[in-house]
Amino acid sequence: GASAFAQPAQPTVEALTSAAQNVIINRAQLTAFKALPGRFEDAKNPITAEKVELGRMLYFDTRLSKNQQLSCNSCHDLNRFGVDGKSFSTGHKGQLGGRNSPTVYNSGAHLTQFWDGRAATLEDQAKGPILNPVEMAMPSAEHVVETLKSIPGYVTAFQKTFPGQADPVTYDNLAKAIGAFERQLVTPSRFDKYLAGDEQALTHAEKAGLKTFMDQGCQQCHYGPALGGSLVKLGVIVPYPTKDQGRYDVTKRETDRMVFRVPTLRNVSRTAPYFHDGSISELQTAVKLMAQHQLGKQLSETETRNIVVFLDALTGELPASYIAKPSLPASGPKTPRPDP
Ligand code: HEM
Ligand code: HEM
């Protein structure tokens, strides 16, 4: 009838659902992905309960910043899926950094840390922001260690965590504690149940989205437990407009221009804005741009929506026992005052 002309061009919900019901996923293709472990491990930094608890305190302690207003949690808010929701984070005296702050959740899965992969491990990474003048702006590692030594509760906690060491309060040990804590920050989701064989764990629509994701080839770069990856060129097919030279600034090799570490897609529907420059606020836009710039493809509205539905199924459970701010040891008489 005439009313047919008034129908929107988009497929109806019924049509989408019945199409989705026919989706058959070849489980052999799923080997690109991995379920999240209960926690990440690193043989060089064995996990102990004391270390994790110390790392958690340090993660939340603003006394590790010059003006004592910033902690790791300021820019990687554990209650907000490990991000601050800003394009660029505000650091010391409100200064803006040049890149979007990535989530710390599931960061134990990354092959390297930072957008340009400049830190090999979480321990190396943790030493950066405390001394970075636009982040926590502490003047030196020695000053950080002096501050920790002035807090009696920390001296005891480092002694218990690193038994047998003559001088356990060190910058290296601080990094070890924070790294061990971060390896606990894992967010299992229904996707992990699906990977383990539970067909019912994903809805038909989510499976349709997963199929679209794989048919497009997104998992060539977004794989493994984090659905992230190694260092690749952003704009490999169609150049992406950015001034940030990525890994080139670290290595000065021409082949590293605009090379970035592929970020995780876990919890991605909760970690806007997107890309290293935080320039994209909508997930569907990020998905379309990825297909264009990385694969040379133009996604339809339906394909884009399907992928977004799948990505939302990567939203996991936050580890309730870790995300609340712990009580921190009291300052001593020699603890430095905030230095504005
Ligand atoms: C990157 C942890 C403090 C902003 C990262 C990464 C980790 C991390 C693990 C790499 C994630 C990845 O590559 O996917 C920490 C810890 C901190 C801390 C443990 C405390 C010691 C801060 C603060 C800010 C901040 C206070 C904001 C002022 C950023 C930004 C990046 C980043 C902008 C990306 C920088 C780049 O890739 O060049 N952080 N962070 N972080 N963090 Fe933090
Ligand atoms: C970033 C999805 C294909 C490499 C992202 C982001 C999303 C995404 C949502 C933003 C994550 C964030 O900022 O937190 C997809 C989808 C794909 C796809 C749905 C398939 C259609 C690929 C491919 C490659 C790739 C094939 C490698 C050739 C990257 C890189 C970034 C990224 C390097 C970081 C961009 C930046 O530095 O600003 N992807 N991706 N992606 N993806 Fe993909």
Tab-separated table of C-alpha atoms and ligand atoms in Angstrom:
chain	number	residue	atom	x	y	z
A	1	GLY	CA	0.000	0.000	0.000
A	2	ALA	CA	0.899	3.684	-0.052
A	3	SER	CA	2.182	3.477	3.519
A	4	ALA	CA	5.146	1.434	2.245
A	5	PHE	CA	6.654	4.649	0.876
A	6	ALA	CA	6.673	6.125	4.354
A	7	GLN	CA	8.845	3.330	5.685
A	8	PRO	CA	12.366	4.369	6.678
A	9	ALA	CA	15.153	3.158	4.422
A	10	GLN	CA	16.771	1.293	7.298
A	11	PRO	CA	15.873	-2.365	7.821
A	12	THR	CA	13.240	-2.991	10.480
A	13	VAL	CA	14.151	-4.478	13.846
A	14	GLU	CA	12.388	-7.700	12.793
A	15	ALA	CA	14.422	-7.932	9.590
A	16	LEU	CA	17.657	-7.329	11.463
A	17	THR	CA	16.808	-9.924	14.090
A	18	SER	CA	15.844	-12.614	11.596
A	19	ALA	CA	19.022	-11.939	9.606
A	20	ALA	CA	21.007	-12.162	12.815
A	21	GLN	CA	19.442	-15.491	13.715
A	22	ASN	CA	20.970	-17.058	10.625
A	23	VAL	CA	24.473	-15.997	11.597
A	24	ILE	CA	26.845	-18.907	11.738
A	25	ILE	CA	30.230	-18.259	13.207
A	26	ASN	CA	33.112	-20.414	12.213
A	27	ARG	CA	34.675	-21.090	15.612
A	28	ALA	CA	38.023	-21.787	13.938
A	29	GLN	CA	38.234	-18.040	13.189
A	30	LEU	CA	37.904	-17.235	16.880
A	31	THR	CA	41.479	-18.361	17.551
A	32	ALA	CA	42.463	-14.753	16.799
A	33	PHE	CA	41.015	-13.901	20.215
A	34	LYS	CA	41.740	-15.150	23.707
A	35	ALA	CA	39.679	-15.169	26.862
A	36	LEU	CA	41.011	-12.916	29.619
A	37	PRO	CA	42.929	-14.709	32.363
A	38	GLY	CA	41.866	-14.206	35.988
A	39	ARG	CA	44.853	-11.884	36.221
A	40	PHE	CA	48.017	-11.225	34.225
A	41	GLU	CA	51.413	-12.497	35.364
A	42	ASP	CA	55.015	-11.564	34.719
A	43	ALA	CA	57.753	-13.926	35.869
A	44	LYS	CA	60.077	-10.949	36.486
A	45	ASN	CA	57.654	-9.433	38.977
A	46	PRO	CA	55.863	-12.202	40.893
A	47	ILE	CA	52.464	-11.265	42.305
A	48	THR	CA	52.001	-11.274	46.076
A	49	ALA	CA	49.050	-9.982	48.084
A	50	GLU	CA	51.309	-7.415	49.822
A	51	LYS	CA	52.648	-6.103	46.527
A	52	VAL	CA	49.182	-5.713	45.034
A	53	GLU	CA	47.908	-3.876	48.119
A	54	LEU	CA	50.941	-1.552	48.127
A	55	GLY	CA	50.541	-0.920	44.396
A	56	ARG	CA	46.900	-0.087	44.939
A	57	MET	CA	47.773	2.507	47.600
A	58	LEU	CA	50.408	4.091	45.375
A	59	TYR	CA	47.978	4.144	42.452
A	60	PHE	CA	45.615	6.322	44.462
A	61	ASP	CA	48.143	8.455	46.340
A	62	THR	CA	48.210	12.112	45.288
A	63	ARG	CA	51.391	12.656	47.348
A	64	LEU	CA	53.205	11.193	44.326
A	65	SER	CA	52.460	14.461	42.505
A	66	LYS	CA	54.099	17.860	42.968
A	67	ASN	CA	50.982	19.740	44.047
A	68	GLN	CA	49.543	16.602	45.680
A	69	GLN	CA	46.389	16.869	43.616
A	70	LEU	CA	46.999	14.109	41.067
A	71	SER	CA	47.261	10.357	41.275
A	72	CYS	CA	47.232	7.678	38.591
A	73	ASN	CA	43.518	7.406	39.262
A	74	SER	CA	42.961	11.055	38.263
A	75	CYS	CA	43.557	10.220	34.603
A	76	HIS	CA	42.798	6.493	34.735
A	77	ASP	CA	39.700	6.479	36.948
A	78	LEU	CA	39.032	2.870	37.910
A	79	ASN	CA	35.361	3.697	38.424
A	80	ARG	CA	35.189	5.023	34.849
A	81	PHE	CA	36.642	2.032	33.012
A	82	GLY	CA	40.160	3.339	33.586
A	83	VAL	CA	39.925	6.613	31.658
A	84	ASP	CA	39.137	10.285	32.318
A	85	GLY	CA	36.715	10.816	29.436
A	86	LYS	CA	38.686	13.808	28.115
A	87	SER	CA	40.385	14.197	24.736
A	88	PHE	CA	43.584	15.191	26.533
A	89	SER	CA	44.170	14.737	30.259
A	90	THR	CA	44.738	17.666	32.597
A	91	GLY	CA	47.979	17.293	34.480
A	92	HIS	CA	50.011	19.529	36.808
A	93	LYS	CA	48.558	23.081	36.957
A	94	GLY	CA	45.896	22.122	34.442
A	95	GLN	CA	48.405	21.542	31.648
A	96	LEU	CA	47.130	19.433	28.767
A	97	GLY	CA	49.108	16.457	27.530
A	98	GLY	CA	49.268	15.715	23.818
A	99	ARG	CA	47.519	12.343	23.787
A	100	ASN	CA	44.341	10.676	24.991
A	101	SER	CA	44.739	8.668	28.182
A	102	PRO	CA	44.233	4.954	27.461
A	103	THR	CA	42.522	2.624	29.907
A	104	VAL	CA	44.621	0.763	32.479
A	105	TYR	CA	42.147	-2.136	32.488
A	106	ASN	CA	43.600	-5.224	30.804
A	107	SER	CA	46.816	-3.297	30.140
A	108	GLY	CA	48.682	-6.422	31.316
A	109	ALA	CA	47.803	-7.896	27.910
A	110	HIS	CA	49.632	-5.257	25.875
A	111	LEU	CA	52.814	-6.197	24.068
A	112	THR	CA	54.172	-2.684	24.754
A	113	GLN	CA	52.847	0.337	26.644
A	114	PHE	CA	51.910	3.878	25.489
A	115	TRP	CA	50.426	4.878	22.122
A	116	ASP	CA	53.920	4.779	20.642
A	117	GLY	CA	55.017	1.624	22.468
A	118	ARG	CA	57.887	3.437	24.177
A	119	ALA	CA	57.724	1.399	27.407
A	120	ALA	CA	58.262	-2.351	27.268
A	121	THR	CA	56.508	-3.217	30.525
A	122	LEU	CA	54.003	-1.840	33.007
A	123	GLU	CA	56.894	-1.359	35.441
A	124	ASP	CA	58.814	0.836	32.973
A	125	GLN	CA	55.610	2.674	32.188
A	126	ALA	CA	54.777	3.501	35.804
A	127	LYS	CA	58.037	5.432	36.217
A	128	GLY	CA	57.020	7.912	33.518
A	129	PRO	CA	53.937	9.868	34.621
A	130	ILE	CA	55.178	10.667	38.148
A	131	LEU	CA	58.157	12.574	36.726
A	132	ASN	CA	56.440	13.907	33.608
A	133	PRO	CA	56.252	17.731	33.992
A	134	VAL	CA	52.789	17.893	32.392
A	135	GLU	CA	51.466	14.980	34.445
A	136	MET	CA	52.411	14.497	38.109
A	137	ALA	CA	55.497	16.732	37.801
A	138	MET	CA	57.661	15.369	40.612
A	139	PRO	CA	61.179	16.840	40.276
A	140	SER	CA	63.122	13.557	40.544
A	141	ALA	CA	62.912	9.875	41.444
A	142	GLU	CA	65.002	10.699	44.546
A	143	HIS	CA	62.370	13.183	45.673
A	144	VAL	CA	59.662	10.540	45.262
A	145	VAL	CA	61.675	8.063	47.326
A	146	GLU	CA	62.300	10.699	50.034
A	147	THR	CA	58.581	11.420	50.153
A	148	LEU	CA	57.750	7.716	50.558
A	149	LYS	CA	60.406	7.332	53.266
A	150	SER	CA	58.819	10.192	55.188
A	151	ILE	CA	55.553	8.242	55.450
A	152	PRO	CA	56.033	5.582	58.157
A	153	GLY	CA	53.205	3.350	56.870
A	154	TYR	CA	54.894	3.117	53.456
A	155	VAL	CA	58.264	2.199	54.968
A	156	THR	CA	56.585	-0.737	56.728
A	157	ALA	CA	54.603	-1.717	53.639
A	158	PHE	CA	57.719	-1.739	51.397
A	159	GLN	CA	59.593	-3.778	54.040
A	160	LYS	CA	56.805	-6.366	54.151
A	161	THR	CA	56.476	-6.450	50.367
A	162	PHE	CA	60.199	-6.757	49.611
A	163	PRO	CA	61.497	-8.794	52.567
A	164	GLY	CA	65.226	-9.191	53.023
A	165	GLN	CA	66.117	-6.022	51.114
A	166	ALA	CA	68.319	-3.595	53.074
A	167	ASP	CA	66.729	-0.529	51.462
A	168	PRO	CA	63.352	-1.569	50.072
A	169	VAL	CA	61.887	1.902	49.485
A	170	THR	CA	63.115	2.466	45.921
A	171	TYR	CA	61.674	3.857	42.708
A	172	ASP	CA	62.107	0.422	41.082
A	173	ASN	CA	60.080	-1.233	43.833
A	174	LEU	CA	57.374	1.431	43.536
A	175	ALA	CA	57.125	0.535	39.835
A	176	LYS	CA	56.974	-3.173	40.661
A	177	ALA	CA	54.137	-2.666	43.128
A	178	ILE	CA	52.122	-0.540	40.695
A	179	GLY	CA	52.759	-3.021	37.857
A	180	ALA	CA	51.610	-5.952	40.005
A	181	PHE	CA	48.448	-4.031	40.929
A	182	GLU	CA	47.701	-3.193	37.301
A	183	ARG	CA	47.987	-6.865	36.324
A	184	GLN	CA	44.941	-7.509	38.535
A	185	LEU	CA	42.830	-5.049	36.577
A	186	VAL	CA	40.975	-7.486	34.374
A	187	THR	CA	37.385	-7.114	33.134
A	188	PRO	CA	35.844	-10.444	32.085
A	189	SER	CA	32.782	-10.136	29.853
A	190	ARG	CA	30.188	-12.291	28.135
A	191	PHE	CA	32.558	-12.501	25.163
A	192	ASP	CA	34.939	-14.559	27.315
A	193	LYS	CA	32.140	-17.005	28.131
A	194	TYR	CA	31.354	-17.195	24.436
A	195	LEU	CA	34.997	-17.923	23.605
A	196	ALA	CA	34.952	-20.672	26.218
A	197	GLY	CA	32.161	-22.357	24.258
A	198	ASP	CA	28.930	-20.946	25.716
A	199	GLU	CA	26.862	-20.229	22.562
A	200	GLN	CA	24.171	-18.472	24.584
A	201	ALA	CA	26.573	-15.945	26.106
A	202	LEU	CA	26.179	-13.579	23.133
A	203	THR	CA	22.862	-12.474	21.634
A	204	HIS	CA	22.125	-13.074	17.960
A	205	ALA	CA	22.753	-9.409	17.238
A	206	GLU	CA	26.125	-9.529	18.998
A	207	LYS	CA	27.111	-12.619	17.024
A	208	ALA	CA	26.075	-10.847	13.817
A	209	GLY	CA	28.350	-8.000	14.871
A	210	LEU	CA	31.211	-10.355	15.655
A	211	LYS	CA	30.811	-11.907	12.212
A	212	THR	CA	30.872	-8.491	10.536
A	213	PHE	CA	33.957	-7.574	12.595
A	214	MET	CA	35.754	-10.725	11.435
A	215	ASP	CA	34.516	-10.543	7.816
A	216	GLN	CA	35.929	-7.018	7.585
A	217	GLY	CA	39.278	-8.153	8.976
A	218	CYS	CA	39.394	-6.014	12.128
A	219	GLN	CA	41.004	-8.911	14.020
A	220	GLN	CA	44.113	-8.630	11.842
A	221	CYS	CA	45.107	-5.833	14.200
A	222	HIS	CA	42.709	-6.221	17.151
A	223	TYR	CA	43.437	-9.726	18.467
A	224	GLY	CA	44.453	-11.606	21.609
A	225	PRO	CA	42.908	-11.186	25.060
A	226	ALA	CA	42.721	-7.373	24.828
A	227	LEU	CA	41.564	-7.258	21.192
A	228	GLY	CA	44.502	-4.945	20.726
A	229	GLY	CA	47.833	-5.544	19.149
A	230	SER	CA	51.266	-4.479	18.100
A	231	LEU	CA	52.636	-1.374	16.420
A	232	VAL	CA	50.995	-0.535	13.101
A	233	LYS	CA	50.640	2.482	10.872
A	234	LEU	CA	47.524	4.563	11.445
A	235	GLY	CA	46.257	5.368	7.941
A	236	VAL	CA	47.899	2.378	6.309
A	237	ILE	CA	45.448	2.461	3.334
A	238	VAL	CA	44.061	6.032	3.460
A	239	PRO	CA	46.212	8.604	5.332
A	240	TYR	CA	44.752	9.744	8.666
A	241	PRO	CA	45.146	13.484	9.323
A	242	THR	CA	47.289	13.844	12.445
A	243	LYS	CA	50.330	15.886	13.410
A	244	ASP	CA	51.395	13.209	15.894
A	245	GLN	CA	54.171	11.157	14.329
A	246	GLY	CA	53.679	8.314	16.819
A	247	ARG	CA	56.554	5.897	17.085
A	248	TYR	CA	58.707	7.969	14.726
A	249	ASP	CA	59.328	10.391	17.578
A	250	VAL	CA	60.842	7.514	19.572
A	251	THR	CA	62.968	5.811	16.882
A	252	LYS	CA	63.384	8.514	14.163
A	253	ARG	CA	62.960	5.766	11.596
A	254	GLU	CA	60.935	6.842	8.513
A	255	THR	CA	59.026	3.551	8.561
A	256	ASP	CA	57.748	4.432	12.041
A	257	ARG	CA	55.916	7.587	10.993
A	258	MET	CA	52.353	7.508	12.322
A	259	VAL	CA	52.877	4.074	13.783
A	260	PHE	CA	50.816	3.519	16.948
A	261	ARG	CA	50.218	0.633	19.316
A	262	VAL	CA	46.833	-0.902	18.506
A	263	PRO	CA	44.628	-0.158	21.527
A	264	THR	CA	42.362	-2.624	23.308
A	265	LEU	CA	38.704	-2.826	22.330
A	266	ARG	CA	37.689	-4.191	25.743
A	267	ASN	CA	35.148	-1.784	27.321
A	268	VAL	CA	35.577	0.470	24.303
A	269	SER	CA	31.948	1.612	24.348
A	270	ARG	CA	32.717	3.178	27.768
A	271	THR	CA	36.072	4.797	27.023
A	272	ALA	CA	35.246	7.651	24.639
A	273	PRO	CA	36.707	9.803	23.200
A	274	TYR	CA	38.720	7.706	20.760
A	275	PHE	CA	42.091	7.548	19.015
A	276	HIS	CA	45.460	8.806	20.256
A	277	ASP	CA	44.243	12.372	19.770
A	278	GLY	CA	40.886	11.822	21.474
A	279	SER	CA	39.285	13.525	18.490
A	280	ILE	CA	36.395	11.116	17.913
A	281	SER	CA	33.526	11.156	20.386
A	282	GLU	CA	31.214	8.550	18.831
A	283	LEU	CA	32.110	4.866	18.670
A	284	GLN	CA	30.280	4.413	15.354
A	285	THR	CA	32.443	7.152	13.818
A	286	ALA	CA	35.606	5.477	15.109
A	287	VAL	CA	34.478	2.170	13.583
A	288	LYS	CA	33.755	3.745	10.177
A	289	LEU	CA	37.074	5.593	10.176
A	290	MET	CA	38.940	2.402	11.042
A	291	ALA	CA	37.392	0.582	8.091
A	292	GLN	CA	38.313	3.470	5.764
A	293	HIS	CA	41.824	4.221	6.965
A	294	GLN	CA	43.009	0.741	7.947
A	295	LEU	CA	41.127	-1.491	5.506
A	296	GLY	CA	40.120	0.795	2.628
A	297	LYS	CA	36.468	-0.143	3.107
A	298	GLN	CA	33.254	1.843	3.346
A	299	LEU	CA	30.958	0.243	5.956
A	300	SER	CA	27.181	0.472	5.525
A	301	GLU	CA	25.044	1.800	8.382
A	302	THR	CA	23.959	-1.768	9.190
A	303	GLU	CA	27.510	-3.125	9.229
A	304	THR	CA	28.631	-0.254	11.424
A	305	ARG	CA	25.745	-0.730	13.840
A	306	ASN	CA	26.371	-4.484	13.993
A	307	ILE	CA	30.006	-3.949	14.920
A	308	VAL	CA	29.082	-1.398	17.590
A	309	VAL	CA	26.622	-3.894	19.109
A	310	PHE	CA	29.384	-6.500	19.228
A	311	LEU	CA	31.883	-4.046	20.731
A	312	ASP	CA	29.416	-3.261	23.496
A	313	ALA	CA	29.464	-6.964	24.447
A	314	LEU	CA	33.149	-6.463	25.310
A	315	THR	CA	32.087	-4.354	28.284
A	316	GLY	CA	33.191	-6.337	31.323
A	317	GLU	CA	32.818	-6.435	35.065
A	318	LEU	CA	35.029	-4.059	37.014
A	319	PRO	CA	36.948	-5.724	39.870
A	320	ALA	CA	34.943	-4.381	42.820
A	321	SER	CA	37.590	-5.268	45.405
A	322	TYR	CA	40.211	-3.051	43.774
A	323	ILE	CA	38.487	0.061	42.526
A	324	ALA	CA	37.614	1.781	45.788
A	325	LYS	CA	40.258	4.166	47.096
A	326	PRO	CA	42.113	2.365	49.906
A	327	SER	CA	42.950	4.144	53.147
A	328	LEU	CA	46.411	5.623	52.762
A	329	PRO	CA	49.159	5.778	55.399
A	330	ALA	CA	49.394	9.092	57.254
A	331	SER	CA	52.095	11.631	56.420
A	332	GLY	CA	55.001	12.041	58.856
A	333	PRO	CA	56.551	15.271	60.136
A	334	LYS	CA	59.031	15.386	57.215
A	335	THR	CA	56.558	14.633	54.436
A	336	PRO	CA	56.800	17.481	51.885
A	337	ARG	CA	53.885	19.919	51.751
A	338	PRO	CA	52.060	20.352	48.432
A	339	ASP	CA	54.211	22.431	46.079
A	340	PRO	CA	51.791	24.422	43.919
B	1	HEM	C1	49.416	6.016	29.427
B	1	HEM	C2	49.360	4.044	33.847
B	1	HEM	C3	49.397	8.536	35.668
B	1	HEM	C4	47.795	10.149	31.423
B	1	HEM	C5	49.398	5.082	30.446
B	1	HEM	C6	49.539	3.645	30.279
B	1	HEM	C7	49.484	3.089	31.519
B	1	HEM	C8	49.337	4.163	32.473
B	1	HEM	C9	49.572	1.606	31.873
B	1	HEM	C10	49.725	2.920	28.967
B	1	HEM	C11	48.428	2.287	28.535
B	1	HEM	C12	48.477	1.787	27.116
B	1	HEM	O1	49.493	1.945	26.441
B	1	HEM	O2	47.459	1.234	26.662
B	1	HEM	C13	49.542	5.111	34.717
B	1	HEM	C14	49.986	5.011	36.099
B	1	HEM	C15	50.046	6.282	36.590
B	1	HEM	C16	49.584	7.175	35.543
B	1	HEM	C17	50.328	3.715	36.807
B	1	HEM	C18	50.546	6.749	37.936
B	1	HEM	C19	51.832	6.418	38.316
B	1	HEM	C20	48.825	9.339	34.723
B	1	HEM	C21	48.393	10.706	34.935
B	1	HEM	C22	47.929	11.157	33.725
B	1	HEM	C23	48.102	10.076	32.771
B	1	HEM	C24	48.414	11.446	36.267
B	1	HEM	C25	47.335	12.508	33.369
B	1	HEM	C26	47.840	13.671	33.856
B	1	HEM	C27	48.218	9.217	30.496
B	1	HEM	C28	48.306	9.461	29.072
B	1	HEM	C29	48.826	8.283	28.499
B	1	HEM	C30	48.993	7.325	29.593
B	1	HEM	C31	47.929	10.757	28.343
B	1	HEM	C32	49.165	8.063	27.033
B	1	HEM	C33	50.509	8.731	26.788
B	1	HEM	C34	51.187	8.258	25.533
B	1	HEM	O3	50.867	7.172	25.048
B	1	HEM	O4	52.088	8.957	25.059
B	1	HEM	N1	49.278	5.365	31.787
B	1	HEM	N2	49.323	6.426	34.412
B	1	HEM	N3	48.616	8.988	33.411
B	1	HEM	N4	48.640	7.937	30.775
B	1	HEM	FE1	48.901	7.177	32.583
B	2	HEM	C1	41.964	2.126	17.077
B	2	HEM	C2	38.044	-0.481	15.880
B	2	HEM	C3	40.513	-2.353	12.165
B	2	HEM	C4	44.603	-0.491	13.935
B	2	HEM	C5	40.675	1.616	17.044
B	2	HEM	C6	39.576	2.105	17.837
B	2	HEM	C7	38.481	1.379	17.508
B	2	HEM	C8	38.877	0.434	16.500
B	2	HEM	C9	37.076	1.495	18.087
B	2	HEM	C10	39.659	3.218	18.877
B	2	HEM	C11	40.062	2.654	20.203
B	2	HEM	C12	40.378	3.718	21.227
B	2	HEM	O1	40.744	4.832	20.872
B	2	HEM	O2	40.266	3.408	22.419
B	2	HEM	C13	38.368	-1.161	14.733
B	2	HEM	C14	37.410	-1.874	13.897
B	2	HEM	C15	38.097	-2.349	12.837
B	2	HEM	C16	39.484	-1.995	13.022
B	2	HEM	C17	35.925	-2.028	14.203
B	2	HEM	C18	37.556	-3.072	11.617
B	2	HEM	C19	36.570	-2.446	10.904
B	2	HEM	C20	41.843	-2.086	12.370
B	2	HEM	C21	42.922	-2.582	11.529
B	2	HEM	C22	44.073	-2.048	12.014
B	2	HEM	C23	43.720	-1.222	13.167
B	2	HEM	C24	42.748	-3.551	10.372
B	2	HEM	C25	45.502	-2.233	11.548
B	2	HEM	C26	45.801	-2.222	10.208
B	2	HEM	C27	44.230	0.452	14.875
B	2	HEM	C28	45.125	1.454	15.429
B	2	HEM	C29	44.352	2.206	16.320
B	2	HEM	C30	43.019	1.646	16.313
B	2	HEM	C31	46.600	1.654	15.098
B	2	HEM	C32	44.843	3.413	17.116
B	2	HEM	C33	44.509	4.677	16.356
B	2	HEM	C34	45.210	5.889	16.910
B	2	HEM	O3	46.401	5.800	17.217
B	2	HEM	O4	44.622	6.947	16.982
B	2	HEM	N1	40.233	0.587	16.245
B	2	HEM	N2	39.604	-1.262	14.170
B	2	HEM	N3	42.362	-1.283	13.353
B	2	HEM	N4	42.984	0.579	15.427
B	2	HEM	FE1	41.304	-0.352	14.816
